[in-house]
CSV table of C-alpha atoms in Angstrom, one decimal:
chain,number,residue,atom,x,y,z
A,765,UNK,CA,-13.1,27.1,-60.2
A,766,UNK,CA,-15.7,29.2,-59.0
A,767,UNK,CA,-18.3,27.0,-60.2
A,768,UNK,CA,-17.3,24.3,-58.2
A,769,UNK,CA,-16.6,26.3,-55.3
A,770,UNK,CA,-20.3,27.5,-55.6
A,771,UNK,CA,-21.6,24.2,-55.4
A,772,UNK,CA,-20.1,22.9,-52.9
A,773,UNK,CA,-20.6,26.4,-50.7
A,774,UNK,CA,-24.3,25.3,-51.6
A,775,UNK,CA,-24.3,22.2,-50.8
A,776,UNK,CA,-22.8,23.5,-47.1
A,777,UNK,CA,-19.6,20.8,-47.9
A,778,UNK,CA,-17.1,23.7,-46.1
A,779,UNK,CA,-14.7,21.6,-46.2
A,780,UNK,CA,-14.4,20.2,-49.6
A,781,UNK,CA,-14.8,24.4,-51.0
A,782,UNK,CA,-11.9,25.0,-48.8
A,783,UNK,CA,-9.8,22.2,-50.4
A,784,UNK,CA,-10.7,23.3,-53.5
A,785,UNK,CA,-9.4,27.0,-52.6
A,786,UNK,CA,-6.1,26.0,-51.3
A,787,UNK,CA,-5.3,24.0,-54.1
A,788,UNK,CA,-6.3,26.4,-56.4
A,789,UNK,CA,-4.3,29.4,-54.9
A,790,UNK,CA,-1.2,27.2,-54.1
A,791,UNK,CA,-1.2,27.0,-58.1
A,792,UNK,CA,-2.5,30.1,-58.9
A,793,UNK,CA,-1.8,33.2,-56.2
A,794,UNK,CA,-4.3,36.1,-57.0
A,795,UNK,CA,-6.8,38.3,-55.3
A,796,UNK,CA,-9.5,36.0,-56.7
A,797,UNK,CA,-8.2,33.0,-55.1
A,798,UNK,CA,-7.0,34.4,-52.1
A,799,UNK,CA,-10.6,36.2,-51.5
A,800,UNK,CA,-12.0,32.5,-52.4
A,801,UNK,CA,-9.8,31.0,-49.6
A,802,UNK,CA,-10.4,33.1,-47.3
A,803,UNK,CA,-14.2,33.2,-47.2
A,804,UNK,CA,-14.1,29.3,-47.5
A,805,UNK,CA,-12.4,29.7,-44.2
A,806,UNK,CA,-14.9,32.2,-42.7
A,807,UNK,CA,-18.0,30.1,-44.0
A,808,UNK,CA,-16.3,27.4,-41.8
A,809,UNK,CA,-16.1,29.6,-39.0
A,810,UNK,CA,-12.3,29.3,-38.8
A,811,UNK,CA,-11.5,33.4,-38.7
A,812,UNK,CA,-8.0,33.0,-36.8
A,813,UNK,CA,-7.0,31.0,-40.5
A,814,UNK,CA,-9.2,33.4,-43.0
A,815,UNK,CA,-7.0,36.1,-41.0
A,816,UNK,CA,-3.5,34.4,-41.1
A,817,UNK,CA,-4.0,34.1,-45.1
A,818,UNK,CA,-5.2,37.4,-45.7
A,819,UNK,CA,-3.2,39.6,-43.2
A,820,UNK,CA,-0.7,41.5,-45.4
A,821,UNK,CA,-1.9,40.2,-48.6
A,822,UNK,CA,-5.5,41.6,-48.9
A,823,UNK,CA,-5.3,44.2,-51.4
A,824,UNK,CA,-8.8,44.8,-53.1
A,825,UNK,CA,-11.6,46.2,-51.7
A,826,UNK,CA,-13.2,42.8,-51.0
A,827,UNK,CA,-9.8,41.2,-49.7
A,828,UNK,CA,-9.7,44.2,-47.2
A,829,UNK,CA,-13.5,43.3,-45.9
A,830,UNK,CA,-12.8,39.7,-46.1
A,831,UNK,CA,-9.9,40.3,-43.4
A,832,UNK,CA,-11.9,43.1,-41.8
A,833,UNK,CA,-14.9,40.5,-41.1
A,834,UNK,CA,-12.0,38.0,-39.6
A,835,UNK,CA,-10.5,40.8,-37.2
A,836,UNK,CA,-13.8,41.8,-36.1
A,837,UNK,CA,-14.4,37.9,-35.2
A,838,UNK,CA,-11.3,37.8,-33.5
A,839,UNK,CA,-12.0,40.6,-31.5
A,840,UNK,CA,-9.2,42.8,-33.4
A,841,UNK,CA,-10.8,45.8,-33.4
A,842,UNK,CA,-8.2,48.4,-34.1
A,843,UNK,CA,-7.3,46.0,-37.1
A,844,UNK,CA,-10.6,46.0,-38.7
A,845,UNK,CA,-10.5,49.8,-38.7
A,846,UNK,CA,-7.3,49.7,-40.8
A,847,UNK,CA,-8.8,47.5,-43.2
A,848,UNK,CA,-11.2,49.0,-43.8
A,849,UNK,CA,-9.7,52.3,-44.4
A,850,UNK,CA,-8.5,53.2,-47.6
C-alpha cells in the first residue's frame, strides 16, 4: 500500500492517495493506515477531516504530530499542545 500511496502523493493525485487510504484502513484499522489517512487528508489541505479521523485515535508518536499539525491548522491551539505532550 505504501507504494502506491507514494506514487500517487508524487504524482500530486491527492485524491486518488486519499482513496487509497480510506479503503485500506476501512479494511485494515492500524496506526499505519490511520497515519496514511490522515496525511493524505492534510496533503489535500482538508485538516478539519485529518482531525476528525485522528482525534482520539492517534496513538504513536507520528499519529500524535499528524493531529497536532491539523489542530494547529484549525487554530486549536490548546489541542496541539496536548498532542504533543507525552
Amino acid at each position: 500500500m505504501a507504494e502506491i500511496y507514494d506514487t500517487y502523493a508524487s504524482l500530486f493525485l491527492h485524491s486518488n492517495a486519499a482513496f487509497l487510504c480510506e479503503r485500506a484502513h476501512a479494511e485494515k484499522r492500524t496506526a499505519e493506515t490511520l497515519e496514511a489517512l490522515a496525511s493524505c487528508y492534510l496533503r489535500q489541505g482538508a485538516a478539519k477531516r485529518a482531525y476528525g479521523v485522528l482525534r482520539g485515535q492517534a496513538t504513536t508518536p507520528h499519529g500524535r504530530y499528524l493531529l497536532a499539525l491539523a489542530c494547529q491548522k484549525l487554530d486549536k491551539h490548546e489541542e496541539c499542545e496536548a498532542a504533543l505532550l507525552p
